[in-house]
GROMACS .gro file of C-alpha atoms in nm:
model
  445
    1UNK     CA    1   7.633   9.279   9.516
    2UNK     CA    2   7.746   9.375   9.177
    3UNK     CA    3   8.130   9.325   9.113
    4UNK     CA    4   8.314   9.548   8.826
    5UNK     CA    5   8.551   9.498   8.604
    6UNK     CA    6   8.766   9.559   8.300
    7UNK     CA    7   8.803   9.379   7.954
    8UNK     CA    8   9.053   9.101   7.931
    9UNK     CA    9   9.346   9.125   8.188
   10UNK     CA   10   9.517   8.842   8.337
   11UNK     CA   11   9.503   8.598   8.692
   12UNK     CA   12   9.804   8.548   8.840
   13UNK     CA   13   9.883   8.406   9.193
   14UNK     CA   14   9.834   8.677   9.465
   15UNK     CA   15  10.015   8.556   9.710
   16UNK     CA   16   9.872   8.822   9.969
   17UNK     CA   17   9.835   8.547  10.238
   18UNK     CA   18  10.166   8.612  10.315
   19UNK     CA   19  10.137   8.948  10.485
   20UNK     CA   20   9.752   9.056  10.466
   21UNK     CA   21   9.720   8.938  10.835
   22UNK     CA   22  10.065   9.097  10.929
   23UNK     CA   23   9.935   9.432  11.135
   24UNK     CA   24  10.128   9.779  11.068
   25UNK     CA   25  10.469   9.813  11.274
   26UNK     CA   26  10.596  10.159  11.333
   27UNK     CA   27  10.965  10.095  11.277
   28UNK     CA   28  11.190  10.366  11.328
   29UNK     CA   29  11.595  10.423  11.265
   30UNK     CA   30  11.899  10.367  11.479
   31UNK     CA   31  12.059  10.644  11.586
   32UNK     CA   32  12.359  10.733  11.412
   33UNK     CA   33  12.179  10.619  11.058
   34UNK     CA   34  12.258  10.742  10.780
   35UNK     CA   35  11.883  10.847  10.625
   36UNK     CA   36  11.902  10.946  10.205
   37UNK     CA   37  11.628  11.154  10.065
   38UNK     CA   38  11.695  11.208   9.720
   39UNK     CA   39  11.550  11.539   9.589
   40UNK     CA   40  11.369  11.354   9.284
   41UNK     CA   41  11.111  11.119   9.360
   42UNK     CA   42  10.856  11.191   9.183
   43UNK     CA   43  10.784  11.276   8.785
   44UNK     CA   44  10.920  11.653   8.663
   45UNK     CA   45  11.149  11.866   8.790
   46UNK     CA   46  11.432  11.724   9.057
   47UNK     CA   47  11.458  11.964   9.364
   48UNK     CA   48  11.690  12.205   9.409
   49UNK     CA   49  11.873  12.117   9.793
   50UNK     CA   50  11.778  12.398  10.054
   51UNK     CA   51  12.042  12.270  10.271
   52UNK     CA   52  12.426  12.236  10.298
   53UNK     CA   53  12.694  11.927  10.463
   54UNK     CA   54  12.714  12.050  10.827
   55UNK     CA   55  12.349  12.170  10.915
   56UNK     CA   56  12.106  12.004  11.171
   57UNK     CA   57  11.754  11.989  11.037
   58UNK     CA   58  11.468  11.895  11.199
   59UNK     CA   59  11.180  11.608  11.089
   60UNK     CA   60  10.975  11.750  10.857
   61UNK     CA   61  11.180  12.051  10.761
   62UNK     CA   62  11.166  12.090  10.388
   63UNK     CA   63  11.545  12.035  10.219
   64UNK     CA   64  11.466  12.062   9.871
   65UNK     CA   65  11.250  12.255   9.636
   66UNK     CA   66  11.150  12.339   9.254
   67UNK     CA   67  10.934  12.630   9.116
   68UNK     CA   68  10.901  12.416   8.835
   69UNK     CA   69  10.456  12.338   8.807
   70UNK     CA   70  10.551  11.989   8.767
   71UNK     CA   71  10.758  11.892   9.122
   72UNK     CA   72  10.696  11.810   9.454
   73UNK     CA   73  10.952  11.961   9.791
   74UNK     CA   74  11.101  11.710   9.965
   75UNK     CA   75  11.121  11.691  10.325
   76UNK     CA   76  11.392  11.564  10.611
   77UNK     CA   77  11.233  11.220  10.800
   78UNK     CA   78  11.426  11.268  11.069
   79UNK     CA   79  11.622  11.554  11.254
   80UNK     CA   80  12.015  11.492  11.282
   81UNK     CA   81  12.334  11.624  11.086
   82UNK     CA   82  12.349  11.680  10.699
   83UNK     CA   83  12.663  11.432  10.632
   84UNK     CA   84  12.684  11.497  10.235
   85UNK     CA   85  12.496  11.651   9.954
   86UNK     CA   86  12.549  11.402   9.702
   87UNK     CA   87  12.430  11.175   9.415
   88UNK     CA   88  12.312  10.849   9.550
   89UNK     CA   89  12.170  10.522   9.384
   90UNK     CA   90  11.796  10.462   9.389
   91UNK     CA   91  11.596  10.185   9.354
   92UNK     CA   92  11.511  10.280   8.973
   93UNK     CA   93  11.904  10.215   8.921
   94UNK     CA   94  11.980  10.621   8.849
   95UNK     CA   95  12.167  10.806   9.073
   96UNK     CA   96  11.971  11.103   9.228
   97UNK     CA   97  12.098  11.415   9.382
   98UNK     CA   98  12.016  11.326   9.766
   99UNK     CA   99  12.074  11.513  10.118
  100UNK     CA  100  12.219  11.224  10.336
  101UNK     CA  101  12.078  11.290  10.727
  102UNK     CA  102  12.240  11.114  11.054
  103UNK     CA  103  11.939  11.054  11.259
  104UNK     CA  104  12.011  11.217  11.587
  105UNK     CA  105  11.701  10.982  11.731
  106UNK     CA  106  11.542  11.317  11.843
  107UNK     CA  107  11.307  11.340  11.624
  108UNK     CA  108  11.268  11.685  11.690
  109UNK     CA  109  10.986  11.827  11.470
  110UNK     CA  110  10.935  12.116  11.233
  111UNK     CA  111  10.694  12.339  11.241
  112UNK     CA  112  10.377  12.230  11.087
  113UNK     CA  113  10.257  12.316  10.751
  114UNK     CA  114   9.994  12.489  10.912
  115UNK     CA  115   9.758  12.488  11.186
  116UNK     CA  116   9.493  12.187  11.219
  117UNK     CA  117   9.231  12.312  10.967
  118UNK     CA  118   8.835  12.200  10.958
  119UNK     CA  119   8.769  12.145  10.570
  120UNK     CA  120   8.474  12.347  10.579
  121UNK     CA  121   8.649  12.694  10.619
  122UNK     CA  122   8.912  12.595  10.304
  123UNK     CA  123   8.875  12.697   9.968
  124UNK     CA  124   8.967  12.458   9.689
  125UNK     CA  125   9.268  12.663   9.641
  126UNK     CA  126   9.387  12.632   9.965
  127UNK     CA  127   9.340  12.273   9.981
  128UNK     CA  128   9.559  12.249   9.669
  129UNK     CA  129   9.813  12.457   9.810
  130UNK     CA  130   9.841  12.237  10.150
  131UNK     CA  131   9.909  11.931   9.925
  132UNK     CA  132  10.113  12.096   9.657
  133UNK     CA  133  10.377  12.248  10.010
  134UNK     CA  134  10.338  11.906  10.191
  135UNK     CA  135  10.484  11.750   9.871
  136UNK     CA  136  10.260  11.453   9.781
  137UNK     CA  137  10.292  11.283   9.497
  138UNK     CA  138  10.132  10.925   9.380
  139UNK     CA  139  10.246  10.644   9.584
  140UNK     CA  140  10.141  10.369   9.398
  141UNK     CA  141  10.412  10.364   9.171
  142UNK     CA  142  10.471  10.677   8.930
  143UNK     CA  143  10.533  10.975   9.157
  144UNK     CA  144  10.301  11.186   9.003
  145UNK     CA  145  10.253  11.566   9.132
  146UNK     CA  146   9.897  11.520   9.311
  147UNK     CA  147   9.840  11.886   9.285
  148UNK     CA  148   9.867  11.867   8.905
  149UNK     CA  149   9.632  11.613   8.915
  150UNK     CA  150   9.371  11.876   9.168
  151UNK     CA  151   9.444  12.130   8.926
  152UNK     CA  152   9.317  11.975   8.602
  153UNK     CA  153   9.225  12.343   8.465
  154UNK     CA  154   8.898  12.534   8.380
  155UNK     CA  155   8.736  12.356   8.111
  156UNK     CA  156   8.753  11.992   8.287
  157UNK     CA  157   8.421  11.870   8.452
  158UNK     CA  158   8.529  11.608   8.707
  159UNK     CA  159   8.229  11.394   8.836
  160UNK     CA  160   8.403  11.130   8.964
  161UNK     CA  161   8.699  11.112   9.210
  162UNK     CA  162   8.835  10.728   9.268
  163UNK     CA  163   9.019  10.561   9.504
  164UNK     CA  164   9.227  10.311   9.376
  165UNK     CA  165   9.191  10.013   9.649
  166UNK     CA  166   9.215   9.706   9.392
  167UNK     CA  167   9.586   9.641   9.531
  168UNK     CA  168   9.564   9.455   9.209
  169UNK     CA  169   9.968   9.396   9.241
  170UNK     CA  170  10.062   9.030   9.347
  171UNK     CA  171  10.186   8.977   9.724
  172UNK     CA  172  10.125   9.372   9.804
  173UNK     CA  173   9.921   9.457  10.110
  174UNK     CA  174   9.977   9.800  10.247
  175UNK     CA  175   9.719   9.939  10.138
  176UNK     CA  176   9.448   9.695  10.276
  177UNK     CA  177   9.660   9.717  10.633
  178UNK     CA  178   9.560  10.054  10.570
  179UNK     CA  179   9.208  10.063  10.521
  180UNK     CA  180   9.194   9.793  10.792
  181UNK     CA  181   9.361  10.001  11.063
  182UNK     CA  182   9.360  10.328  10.956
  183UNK     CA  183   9.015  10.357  10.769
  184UNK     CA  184   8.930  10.709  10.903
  185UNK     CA  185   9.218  10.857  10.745
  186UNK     CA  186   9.159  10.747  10.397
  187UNK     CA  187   8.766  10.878  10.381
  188UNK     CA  188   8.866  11.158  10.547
  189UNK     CA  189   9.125  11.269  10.265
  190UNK     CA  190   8.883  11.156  10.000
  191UNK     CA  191   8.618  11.386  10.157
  192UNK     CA  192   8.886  11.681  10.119
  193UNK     CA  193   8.946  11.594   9.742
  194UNK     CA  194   8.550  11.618   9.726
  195UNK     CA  195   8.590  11.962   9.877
  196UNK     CA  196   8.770  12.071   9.566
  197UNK     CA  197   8.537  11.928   9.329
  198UNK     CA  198   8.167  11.945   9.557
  199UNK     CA  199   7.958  11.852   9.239
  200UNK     CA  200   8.171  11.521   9.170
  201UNK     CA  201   8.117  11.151   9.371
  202UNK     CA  202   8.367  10.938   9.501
  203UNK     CA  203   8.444  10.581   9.448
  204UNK     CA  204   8.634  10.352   9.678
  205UNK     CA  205   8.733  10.067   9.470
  206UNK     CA  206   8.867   9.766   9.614
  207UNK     CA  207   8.907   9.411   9.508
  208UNK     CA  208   8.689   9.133   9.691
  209UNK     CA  209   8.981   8.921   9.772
  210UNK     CA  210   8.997   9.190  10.122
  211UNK     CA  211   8.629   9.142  10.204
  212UNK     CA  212   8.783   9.275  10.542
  213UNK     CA  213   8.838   9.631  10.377
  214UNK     CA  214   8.517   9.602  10.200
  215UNK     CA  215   8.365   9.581  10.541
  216UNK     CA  216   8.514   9.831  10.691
  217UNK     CA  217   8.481  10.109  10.434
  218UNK     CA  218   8.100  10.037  10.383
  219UNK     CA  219   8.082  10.101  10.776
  220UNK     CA  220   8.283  10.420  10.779
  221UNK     CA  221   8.147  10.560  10.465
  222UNK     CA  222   7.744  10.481  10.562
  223UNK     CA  223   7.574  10.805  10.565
  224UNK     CA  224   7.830  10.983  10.322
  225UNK     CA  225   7.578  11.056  10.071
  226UNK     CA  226   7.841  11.141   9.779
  227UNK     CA  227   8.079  10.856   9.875
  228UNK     CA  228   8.057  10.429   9.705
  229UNK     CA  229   8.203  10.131   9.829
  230UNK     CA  230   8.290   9.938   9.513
  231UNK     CA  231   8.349   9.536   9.460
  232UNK     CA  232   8.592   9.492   9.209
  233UNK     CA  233   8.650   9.144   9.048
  234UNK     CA  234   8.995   9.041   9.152
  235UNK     CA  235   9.214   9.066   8.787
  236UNK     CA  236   9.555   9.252   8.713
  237UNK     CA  237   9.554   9.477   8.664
  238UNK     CA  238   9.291   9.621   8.763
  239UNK     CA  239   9.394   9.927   9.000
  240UNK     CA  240   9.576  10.061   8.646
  241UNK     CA  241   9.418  10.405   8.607
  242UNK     CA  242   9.218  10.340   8.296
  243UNK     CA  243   9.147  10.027   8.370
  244UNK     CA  244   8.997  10.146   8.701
  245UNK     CA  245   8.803  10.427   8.566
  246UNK     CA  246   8.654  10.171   8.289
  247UNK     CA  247   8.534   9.932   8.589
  248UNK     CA  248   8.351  10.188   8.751
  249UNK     CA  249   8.270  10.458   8.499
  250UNK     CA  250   8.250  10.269   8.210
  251UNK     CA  251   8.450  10.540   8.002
  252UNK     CA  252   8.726  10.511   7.878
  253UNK     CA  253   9.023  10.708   7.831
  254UNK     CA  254   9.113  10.824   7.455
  255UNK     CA  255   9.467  10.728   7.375
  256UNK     CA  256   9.705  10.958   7.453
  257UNK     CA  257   9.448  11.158   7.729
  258UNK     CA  258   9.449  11.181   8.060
  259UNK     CA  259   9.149  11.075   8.332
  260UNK     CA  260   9.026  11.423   8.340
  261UNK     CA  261   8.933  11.398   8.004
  262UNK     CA  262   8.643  11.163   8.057
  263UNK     CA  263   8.583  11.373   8.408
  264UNK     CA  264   8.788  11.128   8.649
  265UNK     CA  265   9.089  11.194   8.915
  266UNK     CA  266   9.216  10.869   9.054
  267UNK     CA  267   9.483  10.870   9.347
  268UNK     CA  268   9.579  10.522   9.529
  269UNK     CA  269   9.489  10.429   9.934
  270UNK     CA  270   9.836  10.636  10.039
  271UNK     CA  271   9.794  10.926   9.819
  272UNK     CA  272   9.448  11.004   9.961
  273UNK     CA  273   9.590  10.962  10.350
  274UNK     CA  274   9.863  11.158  10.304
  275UNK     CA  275   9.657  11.466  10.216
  276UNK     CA  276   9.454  11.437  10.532
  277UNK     CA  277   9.806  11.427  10.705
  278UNK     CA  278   9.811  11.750  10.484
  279UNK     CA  279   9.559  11.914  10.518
  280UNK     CA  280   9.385  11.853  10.836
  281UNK     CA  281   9.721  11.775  11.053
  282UNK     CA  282   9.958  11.987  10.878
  283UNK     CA  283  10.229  11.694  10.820
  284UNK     CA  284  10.427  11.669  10.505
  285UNK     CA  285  10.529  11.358  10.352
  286UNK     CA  286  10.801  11.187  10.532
  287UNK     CA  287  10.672  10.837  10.612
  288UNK     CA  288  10.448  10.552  10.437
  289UNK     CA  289  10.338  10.203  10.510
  290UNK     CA  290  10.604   9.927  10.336
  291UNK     CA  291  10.490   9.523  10.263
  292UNK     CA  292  10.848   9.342  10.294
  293UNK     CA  293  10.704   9.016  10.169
  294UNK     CA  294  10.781   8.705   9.956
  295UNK     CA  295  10.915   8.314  10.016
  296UNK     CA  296  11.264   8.476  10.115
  297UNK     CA  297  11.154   8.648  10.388
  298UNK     CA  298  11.113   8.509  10.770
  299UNK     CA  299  10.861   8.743  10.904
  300UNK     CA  300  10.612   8.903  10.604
  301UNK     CA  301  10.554   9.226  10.752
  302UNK     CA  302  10.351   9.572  10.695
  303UNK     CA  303  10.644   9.840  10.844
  304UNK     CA  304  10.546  10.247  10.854
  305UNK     CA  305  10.900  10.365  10.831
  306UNK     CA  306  11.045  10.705  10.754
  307UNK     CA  307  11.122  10.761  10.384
  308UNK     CA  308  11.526  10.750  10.358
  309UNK     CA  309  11.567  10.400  10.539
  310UNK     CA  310  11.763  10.152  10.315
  311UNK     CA  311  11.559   9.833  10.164
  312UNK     CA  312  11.816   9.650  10.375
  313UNK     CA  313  11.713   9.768  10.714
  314UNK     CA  314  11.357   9.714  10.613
  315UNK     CA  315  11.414   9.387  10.551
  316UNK     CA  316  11.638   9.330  10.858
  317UNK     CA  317  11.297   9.467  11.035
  318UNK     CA  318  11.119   9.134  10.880
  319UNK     CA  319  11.329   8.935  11.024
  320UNK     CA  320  11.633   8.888  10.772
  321UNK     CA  321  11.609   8.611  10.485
  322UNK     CA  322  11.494   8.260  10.567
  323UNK     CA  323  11.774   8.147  10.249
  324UNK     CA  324  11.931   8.394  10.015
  325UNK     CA  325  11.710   8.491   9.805
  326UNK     CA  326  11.744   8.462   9.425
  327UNK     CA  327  11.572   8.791   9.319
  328UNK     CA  328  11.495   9.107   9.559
  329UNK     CA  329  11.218   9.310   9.341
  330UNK     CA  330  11.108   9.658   9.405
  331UNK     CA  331  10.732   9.692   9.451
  332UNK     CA  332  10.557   9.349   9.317
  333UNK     CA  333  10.605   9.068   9.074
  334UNK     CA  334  10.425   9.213   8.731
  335UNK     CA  335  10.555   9.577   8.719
  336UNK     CA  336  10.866   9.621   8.965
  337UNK     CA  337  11.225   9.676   8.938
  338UNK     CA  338  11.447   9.396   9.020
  339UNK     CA  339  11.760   9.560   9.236
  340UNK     CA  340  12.155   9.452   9.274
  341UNK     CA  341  12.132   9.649   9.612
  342UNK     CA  342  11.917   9.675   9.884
  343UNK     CA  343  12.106   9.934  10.010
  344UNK     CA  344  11.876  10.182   9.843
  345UNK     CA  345  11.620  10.455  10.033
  346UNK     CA  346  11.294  10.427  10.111
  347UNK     CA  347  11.093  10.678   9.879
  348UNK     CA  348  10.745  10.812   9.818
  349UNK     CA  349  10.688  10.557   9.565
  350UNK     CA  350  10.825  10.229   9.785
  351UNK     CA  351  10.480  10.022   9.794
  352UNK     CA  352  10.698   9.695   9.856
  353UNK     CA  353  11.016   9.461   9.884
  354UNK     CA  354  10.969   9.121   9.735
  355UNK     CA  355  11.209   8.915   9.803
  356UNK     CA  356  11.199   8.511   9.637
  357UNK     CA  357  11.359   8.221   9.627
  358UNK     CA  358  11.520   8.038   9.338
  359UNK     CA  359  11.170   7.790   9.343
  360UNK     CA  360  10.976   8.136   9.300
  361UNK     CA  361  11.198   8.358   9.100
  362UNK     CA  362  11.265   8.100   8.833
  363UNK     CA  363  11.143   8.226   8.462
  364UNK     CA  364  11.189   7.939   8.170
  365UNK     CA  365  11.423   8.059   7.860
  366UNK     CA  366  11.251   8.224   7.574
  367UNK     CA  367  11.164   8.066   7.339
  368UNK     CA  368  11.037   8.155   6.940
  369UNK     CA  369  10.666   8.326   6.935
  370UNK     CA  370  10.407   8.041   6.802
  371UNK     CA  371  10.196   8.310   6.750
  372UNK     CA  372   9.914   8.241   6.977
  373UNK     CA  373   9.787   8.547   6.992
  374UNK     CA  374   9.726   8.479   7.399
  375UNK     CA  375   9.913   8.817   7.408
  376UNK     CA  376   9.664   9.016   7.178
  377UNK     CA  377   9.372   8.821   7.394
  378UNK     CA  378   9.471   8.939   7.766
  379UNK     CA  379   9.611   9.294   7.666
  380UNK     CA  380   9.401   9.560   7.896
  381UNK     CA  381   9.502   9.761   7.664
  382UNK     CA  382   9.383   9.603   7.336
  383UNK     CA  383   9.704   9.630   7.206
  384UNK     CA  384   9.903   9.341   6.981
  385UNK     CA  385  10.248   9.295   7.174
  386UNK     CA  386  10.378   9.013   6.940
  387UNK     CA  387  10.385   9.342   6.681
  388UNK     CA  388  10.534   9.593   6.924
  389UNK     CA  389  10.816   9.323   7.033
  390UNK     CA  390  10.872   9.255   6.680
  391UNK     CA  391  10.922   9.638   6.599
  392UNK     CA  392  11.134   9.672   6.903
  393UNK     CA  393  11.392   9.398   6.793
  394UNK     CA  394  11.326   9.543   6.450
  395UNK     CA  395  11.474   9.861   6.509
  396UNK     CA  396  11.134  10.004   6.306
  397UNK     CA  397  11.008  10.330   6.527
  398UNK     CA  398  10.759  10.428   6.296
  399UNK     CA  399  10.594  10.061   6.285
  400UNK     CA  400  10.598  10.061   6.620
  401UNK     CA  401  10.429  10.429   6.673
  402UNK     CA  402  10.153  10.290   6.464
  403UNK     CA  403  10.086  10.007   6.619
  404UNK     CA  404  10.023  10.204   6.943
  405UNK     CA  405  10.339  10.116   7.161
  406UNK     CA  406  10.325  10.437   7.326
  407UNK     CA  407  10.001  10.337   7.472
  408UNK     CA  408  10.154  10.024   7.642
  409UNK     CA  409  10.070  10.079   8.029
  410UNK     CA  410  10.382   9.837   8.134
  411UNK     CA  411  10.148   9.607   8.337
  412UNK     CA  412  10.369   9.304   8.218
  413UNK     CA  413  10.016   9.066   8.145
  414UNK     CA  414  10.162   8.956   7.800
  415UNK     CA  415  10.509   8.857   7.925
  416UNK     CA  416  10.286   8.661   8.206
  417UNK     CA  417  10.060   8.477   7.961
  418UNK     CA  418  10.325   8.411   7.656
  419UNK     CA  419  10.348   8.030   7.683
  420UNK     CA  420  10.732   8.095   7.500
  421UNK     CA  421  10.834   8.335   7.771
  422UNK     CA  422  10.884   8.587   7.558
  423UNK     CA  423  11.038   8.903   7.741
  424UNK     CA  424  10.759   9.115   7.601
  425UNK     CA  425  10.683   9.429   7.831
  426UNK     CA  426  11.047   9.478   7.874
  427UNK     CA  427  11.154   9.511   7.536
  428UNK     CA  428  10.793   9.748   7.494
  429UNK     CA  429  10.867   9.937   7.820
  430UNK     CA  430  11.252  10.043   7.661
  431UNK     CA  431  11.123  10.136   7.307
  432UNK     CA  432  10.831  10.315   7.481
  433UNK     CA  433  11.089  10.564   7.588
  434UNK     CA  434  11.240  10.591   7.302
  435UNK     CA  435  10.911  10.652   7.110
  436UNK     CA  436  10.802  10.933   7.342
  437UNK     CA  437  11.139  11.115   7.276
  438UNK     CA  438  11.083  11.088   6.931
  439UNK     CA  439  10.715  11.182   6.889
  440UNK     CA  440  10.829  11.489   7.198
  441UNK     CA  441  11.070  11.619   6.946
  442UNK     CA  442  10.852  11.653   6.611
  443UNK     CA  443  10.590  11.848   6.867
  444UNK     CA  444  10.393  11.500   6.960
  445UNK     CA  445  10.271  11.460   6.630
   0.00000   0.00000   0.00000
């Protein structure tokens, strides 16, 4: 069996064995809850509410929407009582415009998008249009529009779709709970994204640390002419999106392009169930599969919960903290957020909680660069951070333009390698903004 992979990357300590046994627990809210969907979780345009303080909505009822290309609606988790229309924090630290919900425990539901639908008597449009009203987005992390992504335009020849299975993120496992337990789902949805593009083949790549899910996709997909079961070395960061399509493809995107480019669509485990729920059952996007993990935590647990439950009854779910922990993270150790709160929502994009220790959390002082190069070495990228730190604290834009900082994909391997513990991707990951604004206002030249 061959195994793929990328050029350099780095090895950190997984620490699925934590939670990659835990099975999926429906969890569900208290009644009398307060539930917050904020009307921007994805990239593009925020939502516009559809609702108003006072109205009871039903699960699954759509609250907020954009005409904007580049959105996604938003829909109610639960049915209950609009409390407030309001800005609320999120667990990016902004505060979002958000309809607040008391959960009535009802669950009464909405309408469906649609009735149950055999693939076979959609068009591609229609497909696109079930995923674009259901509101899916990426759920591995940037909230991406999915129907931009199904809509790449005319002139793009897509030959490959890919699942993005690697999980490459330390200590998360929702996505191989997924493809353990819920297998039919995923190949299902990535037969409907074939349906869209019936001259392209798909690609399930997943990392052979879950030989489990390798087993259990190879069964469901045997037969499926068009459809791959691919090993993938276990490296970070390996499920990034060019990284991924360089693994299997062996193209690679040009700077500044996106996958369709070199004829590739990649989506994560989530992504590609939620538009079965979509398409075939009609369901919007109001729930996803959680990992509440880490040393902190008494019970390591896999939780399908309704998006608008706080981090804080999530982890109350997993049994509480086993000692107060000395860093509550976001999604995983290499690219999440670290939070003040946990008294943030549940949204699209929530992959995980981490929650660690002191023992765990603790991260030496910086210290001055001995120029190593160890940075330059395990940058998936190819990129020389030592440079694009230097420009940062150097105030020098145009240096670091040049030197390809806008490139950066944030996957945090230099910080993890620099023997000085040099806070590399974060200072990269601020001036990366600050490039894009810059090169966005002279036209992207």
């Amino acid at each position: 069996m061959e195994i793929k992979t990328f050029k350099r990357g780095v090895h950190p300590h997984d620490g699925k064995e934590l939670s990659n046994k835990a099975a999926i627990r429906v969890i569900n809210p208290e009644v009398g809850e307060l539930i917050t969907i904020p009307l921007s979780q994805h990239i593009g345009a925020p939502c516009d509410p559809l609702v108003k303080a006072g109205e009871r909505v039903l699960a699954g009822q759509k609250i907020g929407e954009s005409s904007a290309f580049v959105s996604a609606p938003v829909y109610a988790s639960v049915s209950g009582t609009v409390k407030f229309v309001k800005p609320m924090l999120t667990p990016g630290g902004t505060m979002v415009n958000s309809v607040i919900i008391e959960n009535d425990g009802e669950y009464e539901q909405a309408p469906s998008l649609g009735e149950n639908k055999d693939i076979s008597s959609l068009t591609p449009e229609q497909i696109v249009a079930r995923v674009k009203e259901a509101g899916i987005v990426g759920m591995g992390g940037a909230g991406f529009p999915t129907q931009v992504k199904l809509s790449p335009g005319p002139d793009a020849k897509i030959t490959d779709i890919i699942v993005n299975a690697a999980e490459c993120e330390p200590f998360l496992t929702c996505d191989h709970r997924c493809m353990v337990e819920r297998g039919e789902e995923l190949v299902k949805g990535l037969e409907i994204m074939l349906k869209i593009f019936p001259n392209a083949k798909g690609h399930i790549g997943i990392e052979v640390n879950k030989p489990d899910a390798i087993a259990e996709m190879e069964k469901l997909t045997k037969g499926i002419s068009n459809i791959s079961v691919v090993s993938l070395k276990c490296k970070y960061p390996q499920g990034s999106e060019k990284q991924l399509i360089d693994a299997i493809t062996g193209r690679q995107v040009p700077s500044g392009g996106l996958p369709a480019a070199v004829g590739c669509i990649v989506d994560n485990v989530a992504t590609v169930m939620a538009i079965k729920a979509a398409v075939i059952d009609g369901k919007p996007l109001i729930r996803r599969v959680v990992t509440v993990t880490g040393d902190a935590i008494n019970n390591p647990s896999n939780l399908e919960v309704p998006i608008g439950m706080t981090y804080a009854k999530l982890i109350e779910a997993a049994g509480g903290f086993k000692e107060d922990p000395a860093k509550v993270i976001s999604g995983g150790p290499m690219m999440g957020i670290a939070l003040f709160d946990t008294e943030v929502p549940v949204t699209k994009t929530t992959s995980g909680i981490l929650c660690l220790t002191k023992k765990a959390a603790e991260i030496p002082p910086e210290s001055n660069c001995i120029r190593c190069g160890k940075c330059v070495e395990h940058c998936p990228m190819g990129l020389m951070p030592l440079h694009l730190n230097a420009d940062t604290l150097a105030g020098d834009m145009d240096a670091f333009i040049a030197h390809h900082g806008v490139d950066c994909i944030e996957c945090g391997s230099c910080s993890f390698i620099c023997p000085a513990k040099r806070q590399l991707a974060q200072s990269i990951r601020v001036n990366k903004r600050a490039a894009m604004a810059v090169l966005r206002a002279k036209g992207g030249k």
